[in-house]
């Protein structure tokens, strides 16, 4: 497969407005296309070959970061060669646009990562929102590749600052399972929090 690397922005950078995404791509045969995707299920864009010789050695894309909510996002770059082989690179950035919505956060505090569980398992955690005046509207939990299910608000003020979810693991396979949690503020979901049991 071809090789590709994102040179700008740097992994972990804080970005806003129009963001230049650029880098290099190369292959033992020929790179024919570079695509940029924002997050796993986000929009896909076609980059521009600025190498001057059709090799895609230098490529770029001007991305409007206002198309996504404030918060952490993953930028994926994909290079394709003329045999349809694909090479990948990715970085994390934090989008901070004025007036934008910052996604809420969520964490799982019980059970602990790597715990051994059986029977009825009570999953507990915390959630909140960084934006002034915003609040979490719901927390959802899913087990492995199952459906998202609504947790129970265990806070005293309806803020979802504490939440819980009951999982009947009685008939679950005796192997590792992944518990995922996410919160929602009415506009954006948090990044998934994961616990492996």
mmCIF file of C-alpha atoms in Angstrom, residues 6-191:
data_model
loop_
_atom_site.group_PDB
_atom_site.id
_atom_site.type_symbol
_atom_site.label_atom_id
_atom_site.label_comp_id
_atom_site.label_asym_id
_atom_site.label_seq_id
_atom_site.Cartn_x
_atom_site.Cartn_y
_atom_site.Cartn_z
ATOM 1 C CA UNK A 6 -0.130 14.395 7.880
ATOM 2 C CA UNK A 7 2.431 17.136 8.519
ATOM 3 C CA UNK A 8 0.044 19.968 9.465
ATOM 4 C CA UNK A 9 -1.648 20.405 11.818
ATOM 5 C CA UNK A 10 0.350 18.520 14.443
ATOM 6 C CA UNK A 11 -1.177 15.789 16.591
ATOM 7 C CA UNK A 12 -2.838 17.468 19.584
ATOM 8 C CA UNK A 13 -3.035 20.958 18.055
ATOM 9 C CA UNK A 14 -5.899 23.320 18.913
ATOM 10 C CA UNK A 15 -7.482 24.608 15.682
ATOM 11 C CA UNK A 16 -10.243 26.978 14.617
ATOM 12 C CA UNK A 17 -11.727 28.557 11.508
ATOM 13 C CA UNK A 18 -10.285 27.413 8.190
ATOM 14 C CA UNK A 19 -7.606 24.796 8.847
ATOM 15 C CA UNK A 20 -4.850 23.822 6.413
ATOM 16 C CA UNK A 21 -4.433 20.027 6.421
ATOM 17 C CA UNK A 22 -1.367 18.987 4.455
ATOM 18 C CA UNK A 23 1.339 16.389 4.128
ATOM 19 C CA UNK A 24 3.154 13.910 1.923
ATOM 20 C CA UNK A 25 2.120 10.736 0.100
ATOM 21 C CA UNK A 26 4.291 8.287 -1.817
ATOM 22 C CA UNK A 27 4.238 4.781 -3.275
ATOM 23 C CA UNK A 28 6.409 2.278 -5.122
ATOM 24 C CA UNK A 29 4.057 2.602 -8.096
ATOM 25 C CA UNK A 30 1.854 5.708 -8.114
ATOM 26 C CA UNK A 31 -0.467 7.540 -5.734
ATOM 27 C CA UNK A 32 -3.623 8.556 -7.576
ATOM 28 C CA UNK A 33 -5.794 10.078 -4.840
ATOM 29 C CA UNK A 34 -5.736 11.454 -1.285
ATOM 30 C CA UNK A 35 -8.938 11.665 0.770
ATOM 31 C CA UNK A 36 -9.446 13.340 4.138
ATOM 32 C CA UNK A 37 -12.105 12.216 6.613
ATOM 33 C CA UNK A 38 -13.120 13.928 9.845
ATOM 34 C CA UNK A 39 -13.899 11.380 12.566
ATOM 35 C CA UNK A 40 -14.927 7.781 11.863
ATOM 36 C CA UNK A 41 -18.408 8.681 10.632
ATOM 37 C CA UNK A 42 -17.772 12.256 9.490
ATOM 38 C CA UNK A 43 -17.532 13.986 6.114
ATOM 39 C CA UNK A 44 -14.995 12.907 3.480
ATOM 40 C CA UNK A 45 -13.109 15.408 1.313
ATOM 41 C CA UNK A 46 -10.795 15.057 -1.684
ATOM 42 C CA UNK A 47 -7.425 16.732 -1.121
ATOM 43 C CA UNK A 48 -5.542 18.733 -3.754
ATOM 44 C CA UNK A 49 -2.292 17.503 -5.341
ATOM 45 C CA UNK A 50 0.136 20.414 -5.034
ATOM 46 C CA UNK A 51 3.287 18.485 -5.943
ATOM 47 C CA UNK A 52 3.348 19.995 -9.437
ATOM 48 C CA UNK A 53 4.151 16.664 -11.096
ATOM 49 C CA UNK A 54 1.062 14.560 -10.389
ATOM 50 C CA UNK A 55 2.729 12.378 -7.747
ATOM 51 C CA UNK A 56 0.744 13.594 -4.694
ATOM 52 C CA UNK A 57 4.090 13.916 -2.855
ATOM 53 C CA UNK A 58 2.695 17.204 -1.518
ATOM 54 C CA UNK A 59 -1.044 17.497 -0.905
ATOM 55 C CA UNK A 60 -3.352 19.823 0.994
ATOM 56 C CA UNK A 61 -6.936 20.539 1.957
ATOM 57 C CA UNK A 62 -8.515 23.667 3.429
ATOM 58 C CA UNK A 63 -11.090 22.445 5.961
ATOM 59 C CA UNK A 64 -13.774 24.577 7.594
ATOM 60 C CA UNK A 65 -13.610 23.421 11.213
ATOM 61 C CA UNK A 66 -16.934 25.160 11.928
ATOM 62 C CA UNK A 67 -18.620 22.187 10.234
ATOM 63 C CA UNK A 68 -18.063 20.165 13.433
ATOM 64 C CA UNK A 69 -18.793 20.951 17.085
ATOM 65 C CA UNK A 70 -16.058 22.215 19.371
ATOM 66 C CA UNK A 71 -14.073 19.464 21.029
ATOM 67 C CA UNK A 72 -11.724 16.656 20.089
ATOM 68 C CA UNK A 73 -11.799 15.228 16.574
ATOM 69 C CA UNK A 74 -9.727 12.766 14.554
ATOM 70 C CA UNK A 75 -8.434 13.680 11.083
ATOM 71 C CA UNK A 76 -7.840 10.656 8.839
ATOM 72 C CA UNK A 77 -5.805 10.858 5.619
ATOM 73 C CA UNK A 78 -6.111 8.080 3.026
ATOM 74 C CA UNK A 79 -3.788 7.574 0.048
ATOM 75 C CA UNK A 80 -4.868 5.323 -2.819
ATOM 76 C CA UNK A 81 -2.531 3.918 -5.484
ATOM 77 C CA UNK A 82 -3.391 2.795 -9.011
ATOM 78 C CA UNK A 83 -3.881 -0.787 -7.776
ATOM 79 C CA UNK A 84 -6.500 0.493 -5.281
ATOM 80 C CA UNK A 85 -4.257 -0.262 -2.308
ATOM 81 C CA UNK A 86 -4.842 2.118 0.603
ATOM 82 C CA UNK A 87 -2.514 3.688 3.173
ATOM 83 C CA UNK A 88 -3.679 5.610 6.273
ATOM 84 C CA UNK A 89 -2.494 8.199 8.763
ATOM 85 C CA UNK A 90 -4.433 10.008 11.495
ATOM 86 C CA UNK A 91 -4.040 12.752 14.084
ATOM 87 C CA UNK A 92 -6.158 14.180 16.908
ATOM 88 C CA UNK A 93 -7.021 17.884 17.049
ATOM 89 C CA UNK A 94 -9.134 20.015 19.351
ATOM 90 C CA UNK A 95 -11.531 22.389 17.594
ATOM 91 C CA UNK A 96 -12.198 25.614 19.510
ATOM 92 C CA UNK A 97 -14.348 28.039 17.526
ATOM 93 C CA UNK A 98 -15.989 31.005 19.239
ATOM 94 C CA UNK A 99 -19.691 30.526 19.773
ATOM 95 C CA UNK A 100 -19.500 26.822 18.976
ATOM 96 C CA UNK A 101 -20.847 24.040 21.113
ATOM 97 C CA UNK A 102 -18.352 21.998 23.109
ATOM 98 C CA UNK A 103 -19.436 18.354 23.389
ATOM 99 C CA UNK A 104 -20.178 17.054 26.892
ATOM 100 C CA UNK A 105 -18.004 14.500 28.684
ATOM 101 C CA UNK A 106 -18.681 11.167 30.344
ATOM 102 C CA UNK A 107 -16.728 8.689 32.441
ATOM 103 C CA UNK A 108 -17.270 5.187 33.779
ATOM 104 C CA UNK A 109 -16.174 4.823 37.412
ATOM 105 C CA UNK A 110 -17.592 1.385 38.251
ATOM 106 C CA UNK A 111 -16.681 -1.392 37.557
ATOM 107 C CA UNK A 112 -12.977 -0.680 37.209
ATOM 108 C CA UNK A 113 -11.129 -1.431 33.970
ATOM 109 C CA UNK A 114 -10.325 -5.147 33.735
ATOM 110 C CA UNK A 115 -12.714 -6.218 36.496
ATOM 111 C CA UNK A 116 -14.196 -9.707 36.627
ATOM 112 C CA UNK A 117 -17.990 -9.503 36.840
ATOM 113 C CA UNK A 118 -20.965 -11.870 36.869
ATOM 114 C CA UNK A 119 -24.725 -11.834 37.293
ATOM 115 C CA UNK A 120 -26.350 -8.405 37.553
ATOM 116 C CA UNK A 121 -23.684 -5.742 36.970
ATOM 117 C CA UNK A 122 -24.283 -2.145 38.066
ATOM 118 C CA UNK A 123 -22.349 0.302 35.881
ATOM 119 C CA UNK A 124 -21.913 3.789 37.343
ATOM 120 C CA UNK A 125 -20.346 6.998 36.156
ATOM 121 C CA UNK A 126 -20.331 10.781 35.908
ATOM 122 C CA UNK A 127 -21.181 13.183 33.072
ATOM 123 C CA UNK A 128 -21.139 16.922 32.524
ATOM 124 C CA UNK A 129 -20.816 19.748 30.008
ATOM 125 C CA UNK A 130 -18.132 22.434 29.776
ATOM 126 C CA UNK A 131 -20.394 25.073 28.215
ATOM 127 C CA UNK A 132 -21.914 27.609 30.589
ATOM 128 C CA UNK A 133 -25.670 27.082 30.816
ATOM 129 C CA UNK A 134 -25.592 23.768 28.951
ATOM 130 C CA UNK A 135 -26.396 20.507 30.638
ATOM 131 C CA UNK A 136 -26.389 16.837 29.795
ATOM 132 C CA UNK A 137 -29.740 15.608 28.508
ATOM 133 C CA UNK A 138 -29.014 11.888 28.586
ATOM 134 C CA UNK A 139 -26.382 9.193 28.994
ATOM 135 C CA UNK A 140 -26.426 6.011 26.942
ATOM 136 C CA UNK A 141 -24.595 2.730 27.447
ATOM 137 C CA UNK A 142 -23.967 -0.200 25.133
ATOM 138 C CA UNK A 143 -22.323 -3.568 25.638
ATOM 139 C CA UNK A 144 -19.949 -4.722 22.879
ATOM 140 C CA UNK A 145 -21.611 -4.175 19.485
ATOM 141 C CA UNK A 146 -25.123 -3.960 20.936
ATOM 142 C CA UNK A 147 -27.594 -1.087 20.729
ATOM 143 C CA UNK A 148 -27.224 2.114 22.744
ATOM 144 C CA UNK A 149 -29.532 2.006 25.793
ATOM 145 C CA UNK A 150 -30.617 4.816 28.090
ATOM 146 C CA UNK A 151 -28.948 4.930 31.493
ATOM 147 C CA UNK A 152 -30.665 6.210 34.660
ATOM 148 C CA UNK A 153 -29.999 9.703 36.012
ATOM 149 C CA UNK A 154 -28.785 9.158 39.586
ATOM 150 C CA UNK A 155 -28.167 12.846 40.336
ATOM 151 C CA UNK A 156 -30.367 14.792 42.720
ATOM 152 C CA UNK A 157 -30.883 17.724 40.341
ATOM 153 C CA UNK A 158 -31.511 16.101 36.970
ATOM 154 C CA UNK A 159 -28.049 17.027 35.698
ATOM 155 C CA UNK A 160 -26.815 13.493 34.969
ATOM 156 C CA UNK A 161 -23.702 14.332 37.011
ATOM 157 C CA UNK A 162 -24.141 10.789 38.359
ATOM 158 C CA UNK A 163 -25.698 8.005 36.352
ATOM 159 C CA UNK A 164 -26.123 4.236 36.495
ATOM 160 C CA UNK A 165 -26.957 1.364 34.201
ATOM 161 C CA UNK A 166 -27.822 -2.252 35.049
ATOM 162 C CA UNK A 167 -26.483 -5.021 32.815
ATOM 163 C CA UNK A 168 -27.662 -8.610 33.184
ATOM 164 C CA UNK A 169 -24.466 -10.552 32.423
ATOM 165 C CA UNK A 170 -25.921 -13.877 33.566
ATOM 166 C CA UNK A 171 -25.924 -15.349 30.077
ATOM 167 C CA UNK A 172 -22.957 -13.414 28.664
ATOM 168 C CA UNK A 173 -20.030 -15.369 27.245
ATOM 169 C CA UNK A 174 -17.107 -15.952 29.613
ATOM 170 C CA UNK A 175 -14.719 -13.655 27.787
ATOM 171 C CA UNK A 176 -13.755 -9.977 27.606
ATOM 172 C CA UNK A 177 -16.622 -7.535 27.072
ATOM 173 C CA UNK A 178 -16.508 -3.831 26.236
ATOM 174 C CA UNK A 179 -18.818 -1.367 27.957
ATOM 175 C CA UNK A 180 -19.256 1.992 26.203
ATOM 176 C CA UNK A 181 -20.865 5.163 27.563
ATOM 177 C CA UNK A 182 -21.680 8.462 25.881
ATOM 178 C CA UNK A 183 -23.499 11.632 26.956
ATOM 179 C CA UNK A 184 -25.598 14.039 24.891
ATOM 180 C CA UNK A 185 -26.211 17.762 25.497
ATOM 181 C CA UNK A 186 -29.016 18.211 22.975
ATOM 182 C CA UNK A 187 -26.631 19.090 20.144
ATOM 183 C CA UNK A 188 -23.539 16.890 20.356
ATOM 184 C CA UNK A 189 -22.460 13.550 21.787
ATOM 185 C CA UNK A 190 -19.380 13.150 23.937
ATOM 186 C CA UNK A 191 -16.463 10.987 22.923
#
